[in-house]
GROMACS .gro file of C-alpha atoms in nm:
model
  504
    1MET     CA    1   0.285   7.172  13.581
    2LYS     CA    2  -0.028   6.884  13.624
    3SER     CA    3  -0.259   7.093  13.382
    4LYS     CA    4   0.052   7.160  13.124
    5ASN     CA    5   0.130   6.771  13.154
    6TYR     CA    6  -0.237   6.675  13.083
    7ILE     CA    7  -0.286   6.930  12.814
    8LEU     CA    8   0.075   6.761  12.666
    9LYS     CA    9  -0.088   6.387  12.714
   10SER     CA   10  -0.404   6.500  12.513
   11PHE     CA   11  -0.246   6.644  12.270
   12MET     CA   12  -0.022   6.358  12.196
   13ALA     CA   13  -0.304   6.115  12.234
   14LEU     CA   14  -0.477   6.306  11.950
   15PHE     CA   15  -0.195   6.331  11.726
   16LEU     CA   16  -0.149   5.952  11.758
   17ILE     CA   17  -0.463   5.875  11.672
   18GLY     CA   18  -0.451   6.114  11.398
   19ILE     CA   19  -0.166   5.890  11.241
   20TRP     CA   20  -0.310   5.587  11.282
   21SER     CA   21  -0.620   5.701  11.095
   22CYS     CA   22  -0.429   5.834  10.805
   23SER     CA   23  -0.193   5.534  10.834
   24SER     CA   24  -0.513   5.291  10.794
   25ASP     CA   25  -0.691   5.483  10.509
   26ASN     CA   26  -0.361   5.423  10.300
   27ASP     CA   27  -0.342   5.062  10.358
   28PRO     CA   28  -0.389   4.859   9.966
   29VAL     CA   29  -0.658   4.595  10.023
   30GLU     CA   30  -0.572   4.249   9.884
   31VAL     CA   31  -0.786   4.114   9.559
   32VAL     CA   32  -0.773   3.768   9.448
   33GLU     CA   33  -0.771   3.776   9.073
   34GLU     CA   34  -0.971   3.460   8.915
   35LYS     CA   35  -0.735   3.281   8.692
   36PRO     CA   36  -0.829   3.241   8.324
   37VAL     CA   37  -0.987   2.863   8.221
   38GLU     CA   38  -0.706   2.652   8.046
   39LYS     CA   39  -0.789   2.598   7.660
   40THR     CA   40  -0.735   2.233   7.584
   41LEU     CA   41  -0.784   2.014   7.288
   42VAL     CA   42  -0.754   1.630   7.240
   43VAL     CA   43  -0.813   1.398   6.985
   44ASN     CA   44  -0.750   1.030   7.094
   45VAL     CA   45  -0.488   0.911   6.829
   46SER     CA   46  -0.191   1.062   6.665
   47GLU     CA   47  -0.160   0.816   6.395
   48ILE     CA   48  -0.433   0.601   6.196
   49ASP     CA   49  -0.335   0.311   5.968
   50PHE     CA   50  -0.597   0.180   5.659
   51GLU     CA   51  -0.527  -0.124   5.469
   52ASN     CA   52  -0.567  -0.082   5.113
   53THR     CA   53  -0.950  -0.114   5.065
   54GLU     CA   54  -1.223   0.141   5.160
   55GLY     CA   55  -1.206   0.222   5.526
   56TYR     CA   56  -1.358   0.424   5.811
   57PHE     CA   57  -1.239   0.576   6.192
   58GLU     CA   58  -1.378   0.752   6.423
   59LEU     CA   59  -1.215   1.008   6.544
   60SER     CA   60  -1.268   1.171   6.885
   61ILE     CA   61  -1.225   1.544   6.969
   62ASP     CA   62  -1.223   1.664   7.331
   63THR     CA   63  -1.217   2.058   7.370
   64ASN     CA   64  -1.355   2.348   7.588
   65ILE     CA   65  -1.317   2.619   7.320
   66ASP     CA   66  -1.630   2.753   7.152
   67SER     CA   67  -1.580   2.631   6.798
   68TRP     CA   68  -1.311   2.431   6.600
   69VAL     CA   69  -1.232   2.350   6.233
   70ILE     CA   70  -1.082   1.986   6.103
   71SER     CA   71  -0.925   1.983   5.738
   72THR     CA   72  -0.742   1.723   5.525
   73SER     CA   73  -0.409   1.796   5.330
   74GLY     CA   74  -0.610   1.849   5.003
   75THR     CA   75  -0.639   1.461   4.970
   76SER     CA   76  -0.906   1.337   4.755
   77TRP     CA   77  -0.854   0.936   4.890
   78LEU     CA   78  -0.948   1.110   5.225
   79SER     CA   79  -1.292   1.257   5.361
   80LEU     CA   80  -1.472   1.379   5.660
   81ASP     CA   81  -1.820   1.371   5.744
   82LYS     CA   82  -1.799   1.742   5.951
   83THR     CA   83  -1.562   1.969   5.920
   84THR     CA   84  -1.652   2.207   6.210
   85GLY     CA   85  -1.798   2.148   6.589
   86SER     CA   86  -1.837   2.342   6.939
   87SER     CA   87  -1.696   2.248   7.277
   88GLY     CA   88  -1.731   1.937   7.451
   89VAL     CA   89  -1.643   1.546   7.295
   90SER     CA   90  -1.735   1.522   6.907
   91THR     CA   91  -1.698   1.223   6.677
   92VAL     CA   92  -1.573   1.285   6.302
   93THR     CA   93  -1.570   0.993   6.068
   94ILE     CA   94  -1.285   0.963   5.882
   95SER     CA   95  -1.313   0.752   5.560
   96THR     CA   96  -1.116   0.625   5.320
   97GLU     CA   97  -1.148   0.519   4.932
   98ASN     CA   98  -0.974   0.204   4.779
   99ASN     CA   99  -0.605   0.238   4.711
  100SER     CA  100  -0.552   0.089   4.344
  101SER     CA  101  -0.188   0.215   4.342
  102ILE     CA  102   0.065  -0.023   4.424
  103ALA     CA  103   0.236   0.241   4.630
  104ALA     CA  104   0.122   0.340   5.019
  105ARG     CA  105   0.023   0.729   5.060
  106SER     CA  106  -0.033   0.956   5.364
  107ALA     CA  107  -0.200   1.246   5.435
  108ILE     CA  108  -0.225   1.476   5.739
  109ILE     CA  109  -0.581   1.575   5.903
  110THR     CA  110  -0.529   1.894   6.125
  111VAL     CA  111  -0.771   2.042   6.400
  112ASN     CA  112  -0.755   2.457   6.448
  113ALA     CA  113  -0.918   2.608   6.738
  114ASN     CA  114  -0.854   2.971   6.817
  115GLY     CA  115  -0.578   3.037   7.124
  116ILE     CA  116  -0.403   2.712   7.065
  117SER     CA  117  -0.189   2.552   6.877
  118ALA     CA  118  -0.337   2.274   6.585
  119VAL     CA  119  -0.354   1.920   6.641
  120LYS     CA  120  -0.240   1.705   6.339
  121ILE     CA  121  -0.291   1.357   6.270
  122THR     CA  122  -0.122   1.098   6.025
  123VAL     CA  123  -0.303   0.882   5.782
  124ASN     CA  124  -0.124   0.618   5.658
  125GLN     CA  125  -0.299   0.360   5.372
  126LYS     CA  126  -0.141   0.067   5.273
  127GLY     CA  127  -0.073   0.010   4.888
  128ALA     CA  128  -0.258  -0.297   4.665
  129PHE     CA  129  -0.123  -0.561   4.772
  130SER     CA  130  -0.274  -0.898   4.750
  131SER     CA  131  -0.372  -1.123   5.064
  132ASN     CA  132  -0.081  -1.331   5.050
  133GLY     CA  133   0.129  -1.011   5.070
  134ILE     CA  134   0.395  -1.091   4.771
  135TYR     CA  135   0.195  -0.914   4.471
  136PRO     CA  136  -0.068  -0.670   4.430
  137ASP     CA  137  -0.408  -0.708   4.388
  138TYR     CA  138  -0.434  -0.605   4.012
  139ASN     CA  139  -0.834  -0.727   4.025
  140LEU     CA  140  -0.946  -0.395   4.164
  141ASN     CA  141  -1.263  -0.274   3.962
  142PRO     CA  142  -1.430  -0.635   3.856
  143ILE     CA  143  -1.723  -0.547   3.641
  144PRO     CA  144  -2.100  -0.724   3.617
  145ALA     CA  145  -2.100  -1.041   3.439
  146ASP     CA  146  -2.176  -0.978   3.084
  147PRO     CA  147  -2.310  -1.278   2.910
  148THR     CA  148  -2.335  -1.101   2.569
  149GLY     CA  149  -2.142  -1.339   2.321
  150MET     CA  150  -2.073  -1.577   2.559
  151SER     CA  151  -2.378  -1.837   2.519
  152SER     CA  152  -2.163  -2.152   2.353
  153THR     CA  153  -2.054  -2.419   2.627
  154ALA     CA  154  -1.717  -2.570   2.565
  155GLN     CA  155  -1.866  -2.847   2.401
  156GLU     CA  156  -2.047  -2.609   2.158
  157ILE     CA  157  -1.698  -2.397   2.098
  158ALA     CA  158  -1.545  -2.732   2.045
  159ALA     CA  159  -1.800  -2.856   1.790
  160LYS     CA  160  -1.690  -2.486   1.631
  161ILE     CA  161  -1.315  -2.594   1.577
  162SER     CA  162  -1.195  -2.810   1.316
  163LEU     CA  163  -0.877  -2.758   1.262
  164GLY     CA  164  -0.641  -2.552   1.476
  165TRP     CA  165  -0.298  -2.394   1.408
  166ASN     CA  166   0.021  -2.288   1.669
  167LEU     CA  167   0.158  -1.907   1.630
  168GLY     CA  168   0.472  -2.104   1.721
  169ASN     CA  169   0.799  -1.949   1.862
  170THR     CA  170   0.696  -1.591   1.802
  171LEU     CA  171   0.527  -1.428   2.112
  172GLU     CA  172   0.651  -1.689   2.360
  173ALA     CA  173   1.003  -1.598   2.198
  174THR     CA  174   1.288  -1.512   2.469
  175GLY     CA  175   1.448  -1.185   2.395
  176GLY     CA  176   1.123  -1.073   2.209
  177GLU     CA  177   0.868  -1.166   1.904
  178THR     CA  178   1.170  -1.182   1.637
  179ALA     CA  179   1.425  -1.304   1.841
  180TRP     CA  180   1.394  -1.702   1.734
  181GLY     CA  181   1.391  -1.593   1.381
  182ASN     CA  182   1.027  -1.542   1.310
  183PRO     CA  183   0.892  -1.183   1.190
  184MET     CA  184   0.669  -0.942   1.344
  185VAL     CA  185   0.316  -1.136   1.311
  186THR     CA  186   0.074  -0.954   1.067
  187LYS     CA  187  -0.261  -0.952   1.014
  188GLU     CA  188  -0.206  -1.132   0.663
  189LEU     CA  189   0.001  -1.401   0.806
  190ILE     CA  190  -0.354  -1.475   1.007
  191THR     CA  191  -0.571  -1.416   0.681
  192SER     CA  192  -0.333  -1.674   0.473
  193VAL     CA  193  -0.376  -1.945   0.786
  194LYS     CA  194  -0.740  -1.890   0.763
  195ALA     CA  195  -0.751  -1.924   0.390
  196ASN     CA  196  -0.599  -2.289   0.430
  197GLU     CA  197  -0.909  -2.415   0.621
  198PHE     CA  198  -0.750  -2.344   1.010
  199ASN     CA  199  -1.055  -2.168   1.183
  200ALA     CA  200  -0.868  -2.178   1.510
  201ILE     CA  201  -0.526  -2.060   1.667
  202ARG     CA  202  -0.314  -2.133   1.958
  203ILE     CA  203  -0.096  -1.831   2.053
  204PRO     CA  204   0.181  -1.944   2.294
  205CYS     CA  205   0.287  -1.647   2.475
  206SER     CA  206   0.534  -1.504   2.726
  207TRP     CA  207   0.488  -1.256   3.006
  208ASN     CA  208   0.755  -1.260   3.252
  209GLN     CA  209   1.026  -1.098   3.055
  210TYR     CA  210   0.779  -0.821   2.981
  211LEU     CA  211   0.751  -0.678   3.338
  212GLU     CA  212   0.716  -0.351   3.392
  213ASP     CA  213   0.813  -0.362   3.772
  214GLU     CA  214   0.941  -0.718   3.844
  215THR     CA  215   0.928  -0.674   4.258
  216ASN     CA  216   0.538  -0.592   4.174
  217ALA     CA  217   0.478  -0.873   3.853
  218LYS     CA  218   0.305  -0.549   3.704
  219LEU     CA  219   0.280  -0.634   3.295
  220LYS     CA  220   0.373  -0.355   3.029
  221GLU     CA  221   0.137  -0.188   2.901
  222SER     CA  222   0.268  -0.203   2.590
  223TRP     CA  223   0.316  -0.591   2.572
  224LEU     CA  224  -0.065  -0.646   2.685
  225ASN     CA  225  -0.131  -0.421   2.346
  226ARG     CA  226   0.063  -0.591   2.099
  227VAL     CA  227  -0.111  -0.923   2.232
  228LYS     CA  228  -0.438  -0.795   2.230
  229GLU     CA  229  -0.357  -0.677   1.869
  230VAL     CA  230  -0.257  -1.047   1.789
  231VAL     CA  231  -0.557  -1.169   1.900
  232GLN     CA  232  -0.746  -0.915   1.731
  233TYR     CA  233  -0.605  -1.050   1.416
  234CYS     CA  234  -0.739  -1.375   1.461
  235ILE     CA  235  -1.091  -1.254   1.592
  236ASP     CA  236  -1.118  -1.037   1.251
  237ASN     CA  237  -1.075  -1.346   1.095
  238ASP     CA  238  -1.361  -1.522   1.284
  239MET     CA  239  -1.087  -1.765   1.447
  240HIS     CA  240  -1.116  -1.900   1.766
  241VAL     CA  241  -0.828  -1.848   1.998
  242ILE     CA  242  -0.631  -2.002   2.291
  243LEU     CA  243  -0.402  -1.755   2.480
  244ASN     CA  244  -0.201  -1.919   2.707
  245ILE     CA  245   0.102  -1.842   2.961
  246HIS     CA  246   0.368  -2.089   2.785
  247TRP     CA  247   0.744  -2.167   2.932
  248ASP     CA  248   0.777  -1.841   3.036
  249GLY     CA  249   1.155  -1.917   3.189
  250GLY     CA  250   0.969  -2.193   3.352
  251TRP     CA  251   0.864  -2.050   3.656
  252LEU     CA  252   0.558  -2.215   3.649
  253GLU     CA  253   0.636  -2.532   3.445
  254ASN     CA  254   0.987  -2.632   3.658
  255ASN     CA  255   0.809  -2.555   3.973
  256VAL     CA  256   0.502  -2.794   4.055
  257ASN     CA  257   0.604  -2.838   4.418
  258GLU     CA  258   0.517  -2.749   4.748
  259THR     CA  259   0.810  -2.542   4.805
  260SER     CA  260   0.759  -2.320   4.531
  261LYS     CA  261   0.387  -2.346   4.529
  262THR     CA  262   0.283  -2.007   4.732
  263ASN     CA  263   0.485  -1.799   4.526
  264VAL     CA  264   0.388  -1.938   4.175
  265ASN     CA  265   0.044  -1.894   4.280
  266ALA     CA  266   0.088  -1.550   4.371
  267LYS     CA  267   0.247  -1.476   4.057
  268GLN     CA  268  -0.008  -1.662   3.858
  269LYS     CA  269  -0.301  -1.475   4.024
  270ALA     CA  270  -0.128  -1.136   3.936
  271PHE     CA  271  -0.051  -1.240   3.593
  272TRP     CA  272  -0.429  -1.358   3.491
  273GLU     CA  273  -0.551  -1.068   3.656
  274GLN     CA  274  -0.375  -0.841   3.439
  275ILE     CA  275  -0.421  -1.048   3.141
  276ALA     CA  276  -0.783  -1.143   3.175
  277ILE     CA  277  -0.852  -0.774   3.248
  278HIS     CA  278  -0.707  -0.647   2.952
  279LEU     CA  279  -0.876  -0.871   2.735
  280ARG     CA  280  -1.209  -0.912   2.913
  281ASP     CA  281  -1.407  -0.750   2.601
  282PHE     CA  282  -1.329  -0.998   2.340
  283ASP     CA  283  -1.655  -1.242   2.294
  284GLU     CA  284  -1.659  -1.637   2.334
  285ARG     CA  285  -1.392  -1.695   2.062
  286LEU     CA  286  -1.128  -1.606   2.288
  287LEU     CA  287  -1.036  -1.889   2.517
  288PHE     CA  288  -0.774  -1.850   2.770
  289ALA     CA  289  -0.520  -2.152   2.867
  290SER     CA  290  -0.382  -2.177   3.220
  291ALA     CA  291  -0.015  -2.303   3.138
  292ASN     CA  292   0.147  -2.502   2.859
  293GLU     CA  293   0.326  -2.838   2.951
  294PRO     CA  294   0.359  -2.817   3.381
  295ASN     CA  295   0.607  -3.067   3.470
  296ALA     CA  296   0.422  -3.295   3.702
  297GLU     CA  297   0.533  -3.682   3.775
  298ASP     CA  298   0.296  -3.763   4.073
  299GLU     CA  299  -0.027  -3.749   4.285
  300GLY     CA  300   0.196  -3.501   4.485
  301GLN     CA  301   0.230  -3.273   4.222
  302MET     CA  302  -0.052  -3.295   4.035
  303ALA     CA  303  -0.223  -3.153   4.331
  304VAL     CA  304   0.029  -2.873   4.310
  305LEU     CA  305  -0.072  -2.809   3.970
  306ASN     CA  306  -0.454  -2.828   4.013
  307SER     CA  307  -0.398  -2.536   4.253
  308TYR     CA  308  -0.206  -2.353   3.995
  309HIS     CA  309  -0.494  -2.437   3.801
  310GLN     CA  310  -0.755  -2.348   4.038
  311THR     CA  311  -0.594  -2.003   4.098
  312PHE     CA  312  -0.631  -1.919   3.716
  313ILE     CA  313  -0.992  -1.990   3.707
  314ASP     CA  314  -1.053  -1.800   3.985
  315ALA     CA  315  -0.843  -1.477   3.872
  316VAL     CA  316  -1.033  -1.517   3.539
  317ARG     CA  317  -1.395  -1.522   3.667
  318SER     CA  318  -1.323  -1.243   3.919
  319THR     CA  319  -1.265  -0.990   3.693
  320GLY     CA  320  -1.644  -1.014   3.539
  321GLY     CA  321  -1.762  -0.851   3.244
  322LYS     CA  322  -1.742  -1.172   2.964
  323ASN     CA  323  -1.464  -1.316   3.169
  324ALA     CA  324  -1.741  -1.488   3.400
  325TYR     CA  325  -1.825  -1.710   3.148
  326ARG     CA  326  -1.535  -1.739   2.910
  327THR     CA  327  -1.407  -2.141   2.858
  328LEU     CA  328  -1.133  -2.192   2.993
  329VAL     CA  329  -0.855  -2.443   2.939
  330VAL     CA  330  -0.634  -2.684   3.192
  331GLN     CA  331  -0.333  -2.859   3.088
  332GLY     CA  332  -0.280  -3.241   3.213
  333PRO     CA  333   0.061  -3.288   3.363
  334SER     CA  334   0.354  -3.292   3.149
  335THR     CA  335   0.011  -3.262   2.861
  336ASP     CA  336   0.119  -3.590   2.835
  337VAL     CA  337  -0.143  -3.857   2.759
  338GLU     CA  338  -0.062  -4.124   2.966
  339LYS     CA  339   0.026  -3.921   3.273
  340THR     CA  340  -0.299  -3.733   3.240
  341ASN     CA  341  -0.505  -4.049   3.258
  342THR     CA  342  -0.309  -4.153   3.531
  343LEU     CA  343  -0.294  -3.860   3.742
  344MET     CA  344  -0.582  -3.609   3.641
  345THR     CA  345  -0.830  -3.786   3.807
  346ASN     CA  346  -1.013  -3.476   3.915
  347LEU     CA  347  -1.025  -3.095   3.807
  348PRO     CA  348  -1.017  -2.772   3.945
  349VAL     CA  349  -1.336  -2.628   4.072
  350ASP     CA  350  -1.552  -2.343   3.872
  351ASN     CA  351  -1.869  -2.246   3.943
  352VAL     CA  352  -1.976  -2.152   3.605
  353GLN     CA  353  -2.087  -2.483   3.439
  354ASN     CA  354  -1.981  -2.637   3.098
  355ARG     CA  355  -1.683  -2.426   3.059
  356LEU     CA  356  -1.394  -2.639   3.075
  357MET     CA  357  -1.149  -2.818   2.857
  358VAL     CA  358  -0.876  -3.033   2.909
  359GLU     CA  359  -0.540  -2.970   2.698
  360VAL     CA  360  -0.290  -3.243   2.646
  361HIS     CA  361   0.004  -3.295   2.374
  362TYR     CA  362   0.116  -3.569   2.140
  363TYR     CA  363   0.526  -3.605   1.966
  364THR     CA  364   0.465  -3.983   1.974
  365PRO     CA  365   0.684  -4.152   1.909
  366TYR     CA  366   0.927  -3.889   2.027
  367GLN     CA  367   1.255  -4.054   1.800
  368PHE     CA  368   0.959  -3.988   1.514
  369ALA     CA  369   0.844  -3.659   1.592
  370LEU     CA  370   1.123  -3.489   1.760
  371MET     CA  371   1.463  -3.638   1.815
  372THR     CA  372   1.745  -3.486   1.573
  373GLU     CA  373   2.034  -3.711   1.701
  374ASP     CA  374   2.100  -4.066   1.845
  375ALA     CA  375   2.118  -4.106   2.204
  376THR     CA  376   2.233  -4.413   2.401
  377TRP     CA  377   1.900  -4.491   2.511
  378GLY     CA  378   1.780  -4.513   2.143
  379LYS     CA  379   1.814  -4.416   1.780
  380MET     CA  380   1.603  -4.154   1.565
  381PHE     CA  381   1.308  -4.292   1.342
  382TYR     CA  382   1.252  -4.192   1.013
  383TYR     CA  383   0.962  -4.391   0.906
  384TRP     CA  384   0.634  -4.410   1.065
  385GLY     CA  385   0.335  -4.642   0.982
  386ALA     CA  386   0.297  -4.997   0.864
  387ASN     CA  387   0.285  -4.914   0.514
  388TYR     CA  388   0.556  -4.646   0.523
  389HIS     CA  389   0.832  -4.899   0.677
  390SER     CA  390   1.184  -4.887   0.470
  391SER     CA  391   1.328  -5.246   0.342
  392THR     CA  392   1.664  -5.078   0.311
  393ASP     CA  393   1.713  -4.861   0.621
  394ASN     CA  394   1.488  -5.089   0.868
  395SER     CA  395   1.678  -4.925   1.177
  396ARG     CA  396   1.497  -4.629   1.110
  397ASN     CA  397   1.186  -4.810   1.147
  398ALA     CA  398   0.922  -4.704   1.424
  399SER     CA  399   0.939  -4.994   1.671
  400TRP     CA  400   0.648  -4.860   1.887
  401GLY     CA  401   0.377  -4.553   1.887
  402GLU     CA  402   0.261  -4.640   1.579
  403GLU     CA  403  -0.120  -4.665   1.438
  404ALA     CA  404  -0.261  -4.901   1.758
  405ASP     CA  405  -0.079  -4.653   2.007
  406LEU     CA  406  -0.259  -4.381   1.847
  407GLN     CA  407  -0.602  -4.486   1.854
  408ASN     CA  408  -0.582  -4.628   2.220
  409TYR     CA  409  -0.381  -4.296   2.363
  410PHE     CA  410  -0.661  -4.108   2.224
  411LYS     CA  411  -0.935  -4.346   2.320
  412LEU     CA  412  -0.805  -4.270   2.703
  413MET     CA  413  -0.881  -3.919   2.640
  414LYS     CA  414  -1.204  -3.998   2.498
  415SER     CA  415  -1.362  -4.200   2.790
  416GLN     CA  416  -1.215  -4.012   3.035
  417PHE     CA  417  -1.297  -3.662   2.981
  418VAL     CA  418  -1.467  -3.637   2.604
  419ASP     CA  419  -1.743  -3.886   2.695
  420LYS     CA  420  -1.819  -3.663   3.014
  421GLY     CA  421  -1.885  -3.329   2.855
  422ILE     CA  422  -1.511  -3.226   2.860
  423PRO     CA  423  -1.345  -3.100   2.538
  424VAL     CA  424  -0.994  -3.202   2.503
  425VAL     CA  425  -0.756  -2.942   2.294
  426LEU     CA  426  -0.467  -3.159   2.110
  427GLY     CA  427  -0.262  -2.847   2.180
  428GLU     CA  428   0.050  -2.950   1.998
  429PHE     CA  429   0.186  -3.217   1.788
  430ALA     CA  430   0.366  -3.264   1.455
  431ALA     CA  431   0.643  -3.460   1.291
  432ILE     CA  432   0.973  -3.244   1.207
  433LYS     CA  433   1.108  -3.271   0.822
  434ARG     CA  434   1.426  -3.456   0.789
  435GLU     CA  435   1.578  -3.282   0.459
  436ASN     CA  436   1.942  -3.434   0.545
  437LEU     CA  437   1.808  -3.746   0.370
  438SER     CA  438   1.806  -3.796  -0.001
  439GLY     CA  439   1.665  -3.987  -0.279
  440GLU     CA  440   1.380  -4.252  -0.173
  441ASN     CA  441   1.474  -4.230   0.194
  442LEU     CA  442   1.360  -3.897   0.212
  443GLN     CA  443   1.052  -3.931  -0.026
  444LEU     CA  444   0.927  -4.233   0.198
  445HIS     CA  445   1.014  -4.027   0.496
  446LEU     CA  446   0.799  -3.709   0.356
  447ASN     CA  447   0.518  -3.988   0.258
  448SER     CA  448   0.550  -4.139   0.592
  449ARG     CA  449   0.546  -3.819   0.787
  450ALA     CA  450   0.226  -3.718   0.591
  451TYR     CA  451   0.034  -4.028   0.679
  452TYR     CA  452   0.149  -3.959   1.032
  453LEU     CA  453   0.001  -3.615   1.054
  454LYS     CA  454  -0.309  -3.772   0.851
  455SER     CA  455  -0.348  -4.038   1.092
  456VAL     CA  456  -0.323  -3.814   1.416
  457VAL     CA  457  -0.593  -3.526   1.292
  458GLN     CA  458  -0.810  -3.852   1.228
  459GLN     CA  459  -0.793  -4.022   1.535
  460ALA     CA  460  -0.827  -3.690   1.720
  461LYS     CA  461  -1.139  -3.595   1.516
  462ALA     CA  462  -1.269  -3.937   1.579
  463ASN     CA  463  -1.213  -3.930   1.983
  464GLY     CA  464  -1.347  -3.558   2.004
  465LEU     CA  465  -0.966  -3.405   2.040
  466LEU     CA  466  -0.917  -3.028   1.896
  467PRO     CA  467  -0.652  -3.095   1.664
  468PHE     CA  468  -0.373  -2.770   1.678
  469TYR     CA  469  -0.046  -2.817   1.469
  470TRP     CA  470   0.251  -2.730   1.572
  471ASP     CA  471   0.427  -2.473   1.338
  472ALA     CA  472   0.750  -2.315   1.496
  473GLY     CA  473   0.809  -2.112   1.167
  474ASN     CA  474   1.169  -2.186   1.106
  475MET     CA  475   1.184  -2.362   0.762
  476GLY     CA  476   1.455  -2.632   0.618
  477ASN     CA  477   1.604  -2.944   0.836
  478HIS     CA  478   1.409  -3.050   1.112
  479SER     CA  479   1.142  -2.803   1.062
  480SER     CA  480   0.720  -2.809   1.110
  481ALA     CA  481   0.671  -2.506   0.944
  482LEU     CA  482   0.341  -2.476   0.712
  483PHE     CA  483   0.402  -2.120   0.594
  484ASN     CA  484   0.655  -1.902   0.485
  485ARG     CA  485   0.567  -1.589   0.735
  486THR     CA  486   0.815  -1.384   0.529
  487ASN     CA  487   0.565  -1.325   0.236
  488ASN     CA  488   0.276  -1.529   0.407
  489THR     CA  489   0.270  -1.828   0.170
  490VAL     CA  490   0.247  -2.191   0.213
  491TYR     CA  491   0.564  -2.351   0.250
  492ASP     CA  492   0.521  -2.722   0.271
  493GLN     CA  493   0.200  -2.793   0.070
  494GLN     CA  494   0.250  -3.210   0.131
  495ALA     CA  495   0.194  -3.137   0.490
  496LEU     CA  496  -0.074  -2.939   0.516
  497ASP     CA  497  -0.297  -3.146   0.222
  498ALA     CA  498  -0.227  -3.420   0.511
  499LEU     CA  499  -0.353  -3.223   0.746
  500LYS     CA  500  -0.648  -3.138   0.542
  501ASP     CA  501  -0.735  -3.468   0.444
  502GLY     CA  502  -0.734  -3.588   0.810
  503LEU     CA  503  -1.056  -3.405   0.873
  504ASN     CA  504  -1.252  -3.639   0.571
   0.00000   0.00000   0.00000
């Protein structure tokens, strides 16, 4: 029995060893797999904002991918200094061009790498707004100063102007060029004016009613072209031209105050940049004038007015070309001789020497020159001048503002400006014709009026002022027309002769 048991136990042991051995050979071996490296693509911004001027930004790209590609969305104003790169940290310089458009613009930059989602960066650029943030800056492409045809100083130009004429109630008319009864300006009219011994024309001009975009003070190209066409009529006749911003709804003239100063200066800048650029190629025969009759009554308002004039000068000069040397005209307070003498004690700064003129107007005495009905404070004057008073209608004789006053007023301008090398433009003067009178009274009035016009021209020339007669175009009673603009003939020969007589 023992032998059998031993044999059985031995057999069992071998069997168990075999089973264990087989089991051990078939157990799986645990293998630790190496995890793949996560792909990364990181940039330092998701959005970039630029001003409207040329700009630069350094975009940082950090990636562990072998290669990447960067591109813009087909945008010409945006450029990259490189378009590909490899793993690691790279820098791409993004450049923007100047945005001359009023509108802002945007683009998308995309960074692509294999095996990972693209990264997108938004790029924004502001529209062309000026530093004051109110209106766009229209002087985006100033050109180098061009002295060709611009050699004359203000004094030398003044010496060339003998007698000037106003194209009144036309390009400044509210509602359009013909809204106040005058026909469209023609080259034939300007030729007729030149043929009658005027060698300079002042063009009162409205701008604010010709806006393509009121929000941005953008002028219509069609209006700029029309004004340019009329200026060309004058230049073709070898005449000097003074072009201004006239009353224009009063946005400047009725707002010479601290409250309105910022907004008015913004519009003054926007308008004059556009005007100056559009007319930049005319030679020295074209002069620009800041305003018309700005209402200023005291030193505080005068300081504000000078800021408007300074804006005008800076805007024109900044456009370059011939405008860098153009003679410019600034207006006295209300263009009134006495106020100008009292308040205009200094002028705005012009870095170009000897290229400024001052402007005043003369309708004195008002009761003779312009008044059309009696008022509680005074009556109309029909007769002016010591030798032209009526003996039968003496209540209508001028009681002030006659020869001595005329001489004294103009002497003020001579001593204040002309003697210091600053020419003075007598931008407007006239006396209306009172055709409601009859008989001897009418004839005396007409003779008196002719004497007044002759005297104004004489005293202007004697004191170095440049006389520009105000012709509103309308004919008949209470008119100041010299020419019939429908057929380009002389309408008021007596007044025309008087003006020319004043030159002798």
